[in-house]
Amino acid sequence: MEQDETEALKAELRKHGILTTTFEELYNWGRKNSVWPLTFGLACCAIEMIATTMARYDLARFGAEVFRASPRQADLIIVSGTVTKKMAPQVVRLYNQMPEPKYVIAMGACAISGGPFRDGYNVLKGIDRYIPVDVHIPGCPPRPEALIDAFMTLQKKISEQQLTGEGRPRHLYAELPSEFKVPDYGEHGLEPTENAEVWNPLKVIQG
Amino acid sequence: MTAQTISAEQVKAAIEAAVPGCRVEILQNGSPSAQHSLVLDHKHATEIARFLRDDVELRLDYCSNVTGVDWLDTEVSEKVKTKKLVDGVETEVEEVKKTTVPGRLEAVYHLFSMEKKHGPVIVLLRTGNRTDDVRVPSLTPVWRSAEFQEREVFDLYGIVFEGHPDLRRILMWDEFADHPMRKDYVPPADDDEPLHAATGERER
Amino acid sequence: MNPNVFLMMLAANPWPSIVALLAGALAFGIAPLALAKLWAVKFSPAKPGIDKNAIYECGLESRGDAWIQFKASYYLYAIIFLIFDVEAVFLLPFAVAFTGLPVGACVAMLVFLLLLLEGLVWACQKGVLTWS
């Protein structure tokens, strides 16, 4: 109720040429328009990702043209392609090395679930087993428009994040971790097979 | 210029003439391609390979492909007619006799000649069984291009190539214990199918 | 204050203005850092970790030490490059003014060039330029 009144007042002031904002809005507006992705491609989806950054689709319009070659300077990791089990620890380690706040886009069927290679002996069945994914993009591979859509979804998500209060995002809580367990190479597969803190598996409800 | 085919019989004859005491067997390929392969014995394999590469007529200087094949233990049942006394009368009875043919692993090499523009000649090495007798001689000393592919066969099928300069796993990590391209390989249950809401357990 | 009086005061004693400028310059640098620190304390806590503080090696675990010794011959190579780099700086004005130069200046420049060339030949004979 109070929120609506504030919004109405803001809109009214706007009509008279007075722009009002909150600290939180200003902060999120700055963040969402300067998301720097990590230079990181895994398979064919990476080609679409590269196309997205080029002149025709021009991801620079959204403030994300600066692909950083080091996780130290990146805000976003686009997991673009099949994650093999051999590669998974590296992906998790790169995610861990990014500074907070950090976001993950799982691009394409493989990054989401293993995709067409799901039954392969060396294919991870979705990167969301080990790191928290913010936006999933289905497709094989997704078109650049789909990546832009996912990017805009992420921007919307960022602009809605609170700076204070109970609902604030994970990175603003001092006690919550910013690193997740890097899986080890085991004798038959990765150990552990998933990170229970992160993964929310599908459940079958027997009727 | 298209590659000319060269018959397995010709190659076999050439090998037998050049390498005394060797055992070469032709494995017929019944498919329309009719690419018959030559099964080499372990003892003379390297020598034969070197002959195939260096012989003026054959000059198989290019090993384009090495791959593995896994043959499981198979049960062969044949009908055998035996004479038996049934109720005091000698009658002919048909019995089904089952024999188990032990499985084996095979390493297959596809050879071409760049110089003579012919090929492929298919060479095959067999292991004794699938478990403990899995050693075959490496042909990497003869064809350098076989190095990584033999490593791959070692990684995925578990064939041990004796005389290979650097036999390590190439696709899977070093700690991995299984050979995933074998027919009896079962991926670990991690690989999860959905959890049951009631039991919290995996289906498999 | 009359601006003229202010200027006269400055001329008599410049130190206060220098101090003021220095303070401004320092504030310009320190203020963002302080704000960032304040931001971290108030909202966004720092979260160092084992992986995060580790050496970056494209996601792999780093092995061995990054501090390795370079061969001394590399420095010789670099110095020779530097000498000829500087030579190019001298050559440009020489080339621009070439048509208007007297014979003496041309000879002097040629001597300079030959001296450096001789040095290069000497270094080459010493085997500095061969990379093994």
XYZ file of C-alpha atoms in Angstrom:
543
model
C 0.000 0.000 0.000
C 2.713 2.371 1.055
C 4.788 1.153 -1.881
C 2.017 2.037 -4.307
C 1.667 5.518 -2.858
C 5.389 6.100 -3.225
C 5.289 4.917 -6.810
C 2.286 7.161 -7.527
C 4.065 10.133 -5.975
C 7.171 9.428 -8.027
C 5.124 9.255 -11.206
C 3.429 12.515 -10.312
C 6.735 14.259 -9.707
C 8.049 12.813 -12.959
C 5.284 14.641 -14.811
C 6.616 17.896 -13.467
C 10.120 17.086 -14.584
C 11.410 16.050 -11.185
C 13.235 12.744 -11.105
C 13.306 10.922 -7.798
C 15.041 7.697 -6.952
C 16.192 5.620 -4.043
C 19.692 4.644 -3.137
C 18.866 1.006 -3.851
C 17.461 1.782 -7.273
C 20.459 3.857 -8.228
C 22.817 1.105 -7.052
C 20.975 -1.621 -8.927
C 20.636 0.545 -12.030
C 24.401 0.971 -12.103
C 25.014 -2.724 -11.540
C 22.569 -4.055 -14.075
C 23.986 -1.892 -16.834
C 27.573 -2.901 -16.308
C 27.480 -6.670 -16.017
C 30.824 -7.936 -17.215
C 30.776 -11.548 -18.352
C 33.721 -13.901 -18.149
C 35.415 -14.866 -21.405
C 34.445 -18.477 -21.156
C 33.027 -20.824 -23.772
C 32.657 -24.582 -23.617
C 31.078 -25.858 -26.809
C 28.887 -24.848 -29.725
C 26.753 -22.534 -27.569
C 29.857 -20.403 -27.177
C 29.700 -19.645 -30.902
C 26.226 -18.217 -30.411
C 27.494 -16.290 -27.407
C 30.277 -14.809 -29.535
C 27.730 -13.916 -32.221
C 25.663 -12.162 -29.559
C 28.553 -9.897 -28.656
C 29.298 -8.994 -32.264
C 27.873 -6.063 -34.227
C 24.662 -7.695 -35.426
C 23.230 -8.540 -32.007
C 25.475 -6.210 -30.032
C 25.319 -7.205 -26.398
C 27.128 -3.910 -25.740
C 23.738 -2.215 -25.804
C 23.108 -3.828 -22.431
C 26.410 -2.804 -20.927
C 27.948 -6.256 -21.229
C 30.466 -5.804 -24.005
C 33.472 -6.103 -21.759
C 34.189 -9.826 -21.609
C 36.860 -10.130 -18.946
C 39.642 -12.626 -19.381
C 39.972 -13.116 -15.630
C 37.304 -14.174 -13.156
C 38.626 -11.521 -10.766
C 36.954 -8.823 -12.839
C 33.839 -10.653 -13.995
C 30.283 -10.469 -12.638
C 28.691 -13.120 -14.797
C 29.698 -16.565 -15.990
C 27.804 -17.806 -19.039
C 28.110 -21.594 -18.976
C 27.783 -21.982 -22.709
C 27.873 -25.600 -23.746
C 28.374 -29.161 -22.618
C 30.090 -29.426 -19.266
C 32.120 -32.610 -19.215
C 32.848 -34.201 -15.882
C 36.492 -33.490 -16.475
C 35.713 -29.803 -16.948
C 33.199 -29.395 -14.118
C 35.765 -28.784 -11.316
C 37.319 -26.035 -13.421
C 33.954 -24.359 -13.989
C 33.196 -24.428 -10.268
C 36.657 -23.108 -9.423
C 36.267 -20.230 -11.883
C 32.921 -19.422 -10.323
C 34.527 -19.479 -6.891
C 37.232 -17.098 -8.038
C 34.749 -14.454 -9.139
C 34.096 -11.637 -6.667
C 30.637 -11.069 -5.226
C 28.038 -10.313 -6.449
C 28.199 -12.952 -9.163
C 25.643 -14.419 -11.492
C 25.376 -17.542 -13.633
C 23.561 -18.070 -16.913
C 23.259 -21.717 -17.973
C 23.103 -21.483 -21.735
C 21.654 -24.329 -23.772
C 20.288 -27.789 -23.151
C 23.681 -29.235 -22.160
C 24.466 -26.702 -19.472
C 20.976 -27.141 -18.051
C 20.717 -30.919 -18.050
C 23.354 -32.581 -20.202
C 21.093 -32.202 -23.212
C 21.540 -34.675 -26.047
C 24.700 -35.993 -24.391
C 23.002 -36.687 -21.082
C 23.688 -40.421 -21.316
C 27.353 -39.898 -22.122
C 29.824 -41.327 -19.646
C 31.666 -38.036 -19.234
C 28.853 -35.491 -19.346
C 27.665 -33.569 -16.336
C 23.893 -33.571 -16.146
C 23.486 -29.872 -15.548
C 25.816 -27.320 -13.997
C 23.168 -26.430 -11.402
C 24.347 -29.466 -9.447
C 27.364 -27.499 -8.307
C 26.719 -23.770 -8.671
C 23.559 -21.699 -8.273
C 22.170 -20.784 -11.700
C 20.253 -17.516 -12.066
C 18.879 -17.898 -15.580
C 18.453 -21.054 -17.654
C 18.194 -20.761 -21.442
C 16.769 -23.774 -23.259
C 17.768 -24.443 -26.854
C 20.359 -26.380 -28.775
C 22.019 -23.997 -29.225
C 19.879 -21.030 -28.184
C 19.795 -18.203 -30.702
C 21.464 -14.905 -29.801
C 18.029 -13.408 -29.183
C 17.498 -16.048 -26.500
C 20.762 -15.082 -24.822
C 19.773 -11.411 -24.960
C 16.430 -12.335 -23.447
C 18.188 -14.232 -20.685
C 20.458 -11.267 -20.162
C 17.485 -8.952 -19.830
C 15.906 -11.397 -17.399
C 19.101 -11.232 -15.367
C 19.040 -7.437 -15.492
C 15.470 -7.503 -14.209
C 16.535 -9.851 -11.454
C 19.421 -7.559 -10.482
C 17.216 -4.472 -10.466
C 14.813 -6.176 -8.074
C 17.440 -7.163 -5.534
C 17.104 -5.497 -2.159
C 19.973 -3.820 -0.438
C 18.654 -4.314 3.082
C 16.087 -6.427 4.836
C 15.340 -10.123 4.975
C 14.922 -10.693 1.274
C 18.324 -9.418 0.268
C 20.462 -11.573 -1.994
C 22.981 -14.125 -0.793
C 26.069 -12.021 -1.289
C 24.910 -9.419 1.217
C 24.803 -11.922 4.070
C 28.189 -12.149 5.765
C 27.623 -15.703 6.973
C 26.578 -17.253 3.664
C 29.380 -18.744 1.573
C 30.603 -17.260 -1.679
C 32.431 -20.424 -2.670
C 31.013 -23.823 -3.359
C 32.651 -27.207 -3.088
C 34.794 -28.062 -6.081
C 34.029 -31.697 -6.960
C 36.885 -34.178 -6.930
C 37.736 -36.710 -9.591
C 36.600 -40.070 -8.270
C 37.111 -43.607 -9.493
C 33.728 -43.816 -11.183
C 32.654 -40.208 -11.510
C 32.735 -36.888 -9.729
C 32.593 -36.867 -5.959
C 30.257 -35.636 -4.629
C 27.816 -36.070 -7.460
C 25.969 -32.921 -6.501
C 26.099 -30.141 -3.959
C 23.055 -30.430 -1.740
C 23.332 -26.735 -0.797
C 22.751 -25.736 -4.378
C 20.922 -28.445 -6.227
C 17.220 -28.764 -6.228
C 16.571 -32.016 -8.050
C 13.415 -33.019 -9.776
C 11.184 -35.136 -7.636
C 8.869 -37.881 -8.773
C 5.611 -37.991 -6.932
C 4.078 -41.423 -7.123
C 0.356 -41.289 -7.365
C 42.395 -39.820 -57.873
C 40.412 -42.273 -55.857
C 42.023 -44.741 -53.572
C 42.503 -48.158 -55.080
C 41.562 -51.067 -52.952
C 44.070 -53.711 -52.272
C 42.872 -57.201 -51.481
C 43.486 -58.716 -48.077
C 44.671 -61.946 -49.719
C 47.410 -60.109 -51.596
C 48.605 -58.414 -48.428
C 48.476 -61.675 -46.510
C 50.573 -63.404 -49.126
C 53.090 -60.560 -49.135
C 53.374 -60.637 -45.352
C 53.813 -64.384 -45.207
C 56.543 -64.207 -47.805
C 58.378 -61.437 -45.971
C 57.987 -62.416 -42.329
C 58.701 -66.093 -41.801
C 56.837 -67.895 -39.069
C 54.096 -65.340 -38.677
C 50.433 -66.169 -38.314
C 48.066 -63.978 -40.277
C 44.411 -64.740 -40.477
C 41.831 -63.082 -42.685
C 38.663 -62.010 -40.933
C 35.900 -61.832 -43.505
C 33.629 -58.838 -43.521
C 30.260 -59.917 -44.849
C 28.895 -56.419 -45.361
C 28.756 -54.808 -48.838
C 31.954 -52.882 -48.129
C 33.776 -56.228 -47.969
C 36.674 -54.709 -46.101
C 38.306 -57.851 -44.782
C 40.793 -57.434 -42.019
C 44.032 -59.167 -41.141
C 44.406 -60.583 -37.659
C 48.062 -60.452 -36.650
C 49.794 -62.536 -34.029
C 51.325 -60.576 -31.179
C 54.814 -61.921 -31.566
C 55.325 -60.710 -35.110
C 52.968 -57.715 -35.092
C 55.631 -55.025 -34.927
C 57.718 -56.738 -37.559
C 54.733 -57.115 -39.879
C 53.750 -53.503 -39.316
C 57.223 -52.336 -40.183
C 57.121 -54.452 -43.346
C 53.729 -52.990 -44.333
C 55.063 -49.492 -43.880
C 58.399 -49.927 -45.622
C 57.654 -52.418 -48.400
C 58.116 -50.826 -51.814
C 54.917 -52.319 -53.192
C 52.657 -51.679 -50.204
C 54.110 -48.499 -48.614
C 51.270 -48.197 -46.073
C 52.757 -45.042 -44.640
C 49.635 -43.568 -43.080
C 47.694 -44.978 -40.149
C 44.485 -42.998 -40.306
C 42.542 -44.564 -37.505
C 42.881 -46.811 -34.488
C 39.791 -47.991 -32.752
C 38.657 -50.602 -30.290
C 35.980 -53.261 -30.385
C 34.567 -55.067 -27.402
C 33.219 -58.600 -27.797
C 31.327 -59.903 -24.814
C 31.324 -63.541 -23.772
C 28.743 -65.205 -25.967
C 26.818 -68.364 -25.531
C 26.635 -70.467 -28.646
C 24.054 -73.194 -28.704
C 24.248 -75.958 -31.258
C 22.026 -78.888 -31.770
C 23.850 -82.178 -31.475
C 22.362 -85.472 -32.467
C 23.351 -88.301 -30.180
C 22.232 -91.849 -29.846
C 20.770 -92.765 -26.546
C 18.984 -95.663 -24.997
C 15.476 -94.574 -24.321
C 13.302 -97.247 -22.733
C 15.676 -99.906 -23.924
C 15.502 -98.750 -27.537
C 18.362 -96.995 -29.161
C 17.001 -93.746 -30.614
C 18.496 -90.616 -31.995
C 17.954 -87.672 -29.687
C 18.617 -84.051 -30.390
C 20.402 -82.251 -27.606
C 21.172 -78.599 -27.323
C 24.765 -78.133 -26.378
C 25.723 -74.759 -25.039
C 29.255 -73.494 -25.183
C 30.539 -70.168 -23.990
C 32.856 -68.371 -26.335
C 35.044 -66.123 -24.231
C 34.915 -62.443 -25.076
C 37.855 -60.433 -26.251
C 38.945 -56.934 -27.102
C 40.233 -55.882 -30.489
C 42.335 -52.982 -31.631
C 41.694 -52.127 -35.279
C 44.112 -50.122 -37.418
C 43.166 -48.575 -40.749
C 46.168 -48.151 -43.005
C 46.523 -46.202 -46.210
C 49.344 -45.434 -48.573
C 49.842 -41.794 -49.378
C 52.529 -42.636 -51.865
C 50.783 -45.448 -53.752
C 47.296 -44.030 -53.250
C 45.782 -47.246 -52.063
C 44.034 -48.504 -49.018
C 42.573 -49.140 -46.623
C 44.295 -52.204 -45.311
C 42.755 -53.165 -42.014
C 44.922 -54.729 -39.384
C 43.551 -56.172 -36.198
C 45.076 -57.197 -32.873
C 43.165 -59.388 -30.437
C 43.515 -59.751 -26.706
C 43.219 -63.103 -24.988
C 40.161 -62.163 -22.987
C 38.450 -59.141 -21.492
C 39.828 -59.248 -17.993
C 43.425 -60.121 -17.286
C 44.984 -60.906 -20.651
C 44.457 -57.534 -22.296
C 47.925 -56.800 -23.609
C 48.702 -56.288 -27.281
C 51.868 -54.900 -28.842
C 51.777 -51.174 -29.611
C 52.196 -50.067 -33.202
C 53.077 -46.503 -32.211
C 56.788 -47.139 -32.822
C 55.846 -47.851 -36.447
C 53.101 -45.269 -37.040
C 53.500 -42.224 -34.824
C 49.931 -41.156 -35.594
C 48.693 -44.103 -33.548
C 49.993 -42.637 -30.287
C 46.982 -40.638 -29.117
C 44.501 -43.061 -30.598
C 46.072 -45.996 -28.798
C 45.889 -43.939 -25.623
C 42.220 -43.401 -26.321
C 41.642 -47.121 -26.882
C 43.503 -47.795 -23.648
C 41.375 -45.218 -21.858
C 37.986 -46.299 -23.134
C 38.448 -50.057 -23.707
C 41.258 -50.955 -21.363
C 43.575 -52.553 -23.922
C 47.158 -52.243 -22.699
C 49.559 -51.458 -25.529
C 52.996 -52.818 -24.775
C 55.799 -50.650 -26.025
C 53.701 -47.486 -26.168
C 55.901 -44.514 -25.221
C 53.359 -42.723 -23.025
C 50.388 -44.876 -22.132
C 48.172 -42.694 -19.962
C 44.477 -41.923 -20.000
C 43.690 -39.218 -22.505
C 40.001 -38.346 -22.187
C 39.105 -39.373 -18.671
C 41.059 -38.260 -15.635
C 43.891 -40.365 -14.277
C 41.982 -41.451 -11.175
C 39.146 -42.922 -13.242
C 38.997 -46.693 -12.912
C 36.465 -47.859 -15.509
C 36.547 -48.229 -19.264
C 33.385 -46.509 -20.429
C 33.185 -47.814 -24.000
C 33.031 -51.429 -22.887
C 29.659 -52.968 -23.458
C 29.153 -53.947 -19.844
C 29.962 -50.486 -18.504
C 27.259 -49.128 -16.251
C 27.455 -45.442 -15.413
C 27.323 -44.675 -11.692
C 23.923 -44.074 -10.185
C 24.781 -40.444 -9.542
C 23.871 -39.905 -12.875
C 20.777 -39.887 -11.465
C 17.410 -40.133 -12.392
C 14.999 -38.025 -10.406
C 14.617 -38.544 -6.679
C 11.493 -40.067 -5.305
C 9.642 -37.611 -3.183
C 8.547 -40.302 -0.761
C 11.774 -42.252 -0.275
C 14.309 -39.665 -1.344
C 16.119 -42.358 -3.264
C 17.213 -42.745 -6.816
C 15.364 -44.978 -9.210
C 18.364 -46.950 -10.318
C 37.826 40.001 -0.047
C 39.181 42.078 -2.826
C 40.614 39.669 -5.425
C 43.688 41.802 -5.830
C 44.417 41.586 -2.134
C 44.022 37.816 -2.323
C 46.504 37.579 -5.181
C 48.975 39.754 -3.284
C 48.663 37.503 -0.260
C 49.315 34.475 -2.489
C 52.382 36.071 -3.968
C 53.693 36.814 -0.497
C 53.048 33.320 0.869
C 52.200 30.508 -1.636
C 52.140 27.675 0.927
C 48.502 27.823 2.076
C 47.264 27.404 -1.484
C 49.614 24.495 -2.100
C 48.346 22.845 1.072
C 44.761 23.389 -0.041
C 45.463 21.822 -3.423
C 47.246 18.876 -1.835
C 44.307 18.299 0.500
C 41.945 18.395 -2.463
C 44.054 15.938 -4.415
C 44.285 13.535 -1.484
C 40.558 13.750 -0.855
C 39.934 12.938 -4.482
C 41.847 9.699 -4.122
C 40.881 8.711 -0.614
C 37.159 9.499 -0.757
C 36.238 6.684 -3.203
C 38.327 4.214 -1.255
C 36.724 5.280 2.002
C 33.273 5.094 0.453
C 34.009 1.620 -0.851
C 35.187 0.533 2.584
C 32.127 2.058 4.179
C 29.953 0.275 1.628
C 31.588 -3.018 2.474
C 31.049 -2.506 6.195
C 27.461 -1.331 5.875
C 26.078 -3.530 3.099
C 28.336 -5.918 1.295
C 30.699 -7.948 3.476
C 34.019 -9.091 2.069
C 34.171 -12.816 1.463
C 37.656 -14.103 0.899
C 38.100 -17.830 0.395
C 40.659 -20.477 -0.462
C 39.737 -20.665 -4.135
C 39.157 -16.962 -4.469
C 42.563 -16.085 -3.079
C 44.356 -18.794 -5.035
C 46.504 -18.118 -8.063
C 44.414 -17.773 -11.208
C 45.267 -20.496 -13.700
C 42.219 -20.676 -15.980
C 40.343 -22.694 -13.378
C 43.003 -25.346 -12.940
C 44.828 -25.796 -9.711
C 48.158 -24.075 -10.049
C 51.212 -26.278 -9.845
C 54.692 -25.138 -8.928
C 55.934 -21.616 -8.585
C 55.220 -18.659 -10.837
C 58.595 -17.120 -9.962
C 60.957 -18.552 -12.505
C 64.378 -17.397 -13.623
C 64.769 -15.893 -17.062
C 67.912 -16.522 -19.014
C 70.403 -13.638 -18.908
C 70.639 -13.723 -22.701
C 67.081 -12.456 -22.792
C 68.238 -9.161 -21.274
C 71.049 -8.777 -23.814
C 68.478 -9.313 -26.509
C 66.209 -6.695 -24.952
C 69.019 -4.163 -24.580
C 70.060 -4.516 -28.216
C 66.449 -4.012 -29.215
C 66.293 -0.889 -27.044
C 69.430 0.587 -28.624
C 68.005 0.262 -32.109
C 64.673 1.535 -30.902
C 66.383 4.720 -29.704
C 68.359 4.879 -32.935
C 65.052 5.052 -34.836
C 64.120 8.094 -32.736
C 67.287 9.861 -33.977
C 66.787 8.689 -37.527
C 63.402 10.346 -37.937
C 64.539 14.001 -37.505
C 67.607 13.147 -39.569
C 65.423 11.884 -42.401
C 63.096 14.902 -42.183
C 65.955 17.418 -42.383
C 68.046 15.300 -44.759
C 67.850 17.512 -47.876
C 68.951 20.646 -45.995
C 71.883 19.077 -44.152
C 75.535 19.884 -44.869
C 77.910 17.068 -45.747
C 79.518 17.120 -42.282
C 76.189 16.368 -40.566
C 75.533 13.447 -42.913
C 78.943 11.982 -42.237
C 78.431 12.399 -38.483
C 75.124 10.552 -38.702
C 76.648 7.784 -40.810
C 79.428 7.350 -38.248
C 76.760 7.058 -35.548
C 74.873 4.455 -37.551
C 78.021 2.491 -38.363
C 79.075 2.461 -34.718
C 75.765 0.903 -33.725
C 75.894 -1.510 -36.661
C 79.360 -2.597 -35.636
C 77.991 -3.266 -32.171
C 75.267 -5.421 -33.652
C 77.734 -7.386 -35.757
C 79.883 -7.914 -32.674
C 76.862 -9.110 -30.657
C 75.847 -11.393 -33.492
C 79.298 -12.940 -33.631
C 79.212 -13.435 -29.884
C 76.096 -15.522 -30.418
C 73.778 -13.282 -28.427
C 71.101 -13.316 -31.100
C 70.923 -17.070 -31.488
C 68.206 -18.474 -29.319
C 68.679 -21.964 -28.044
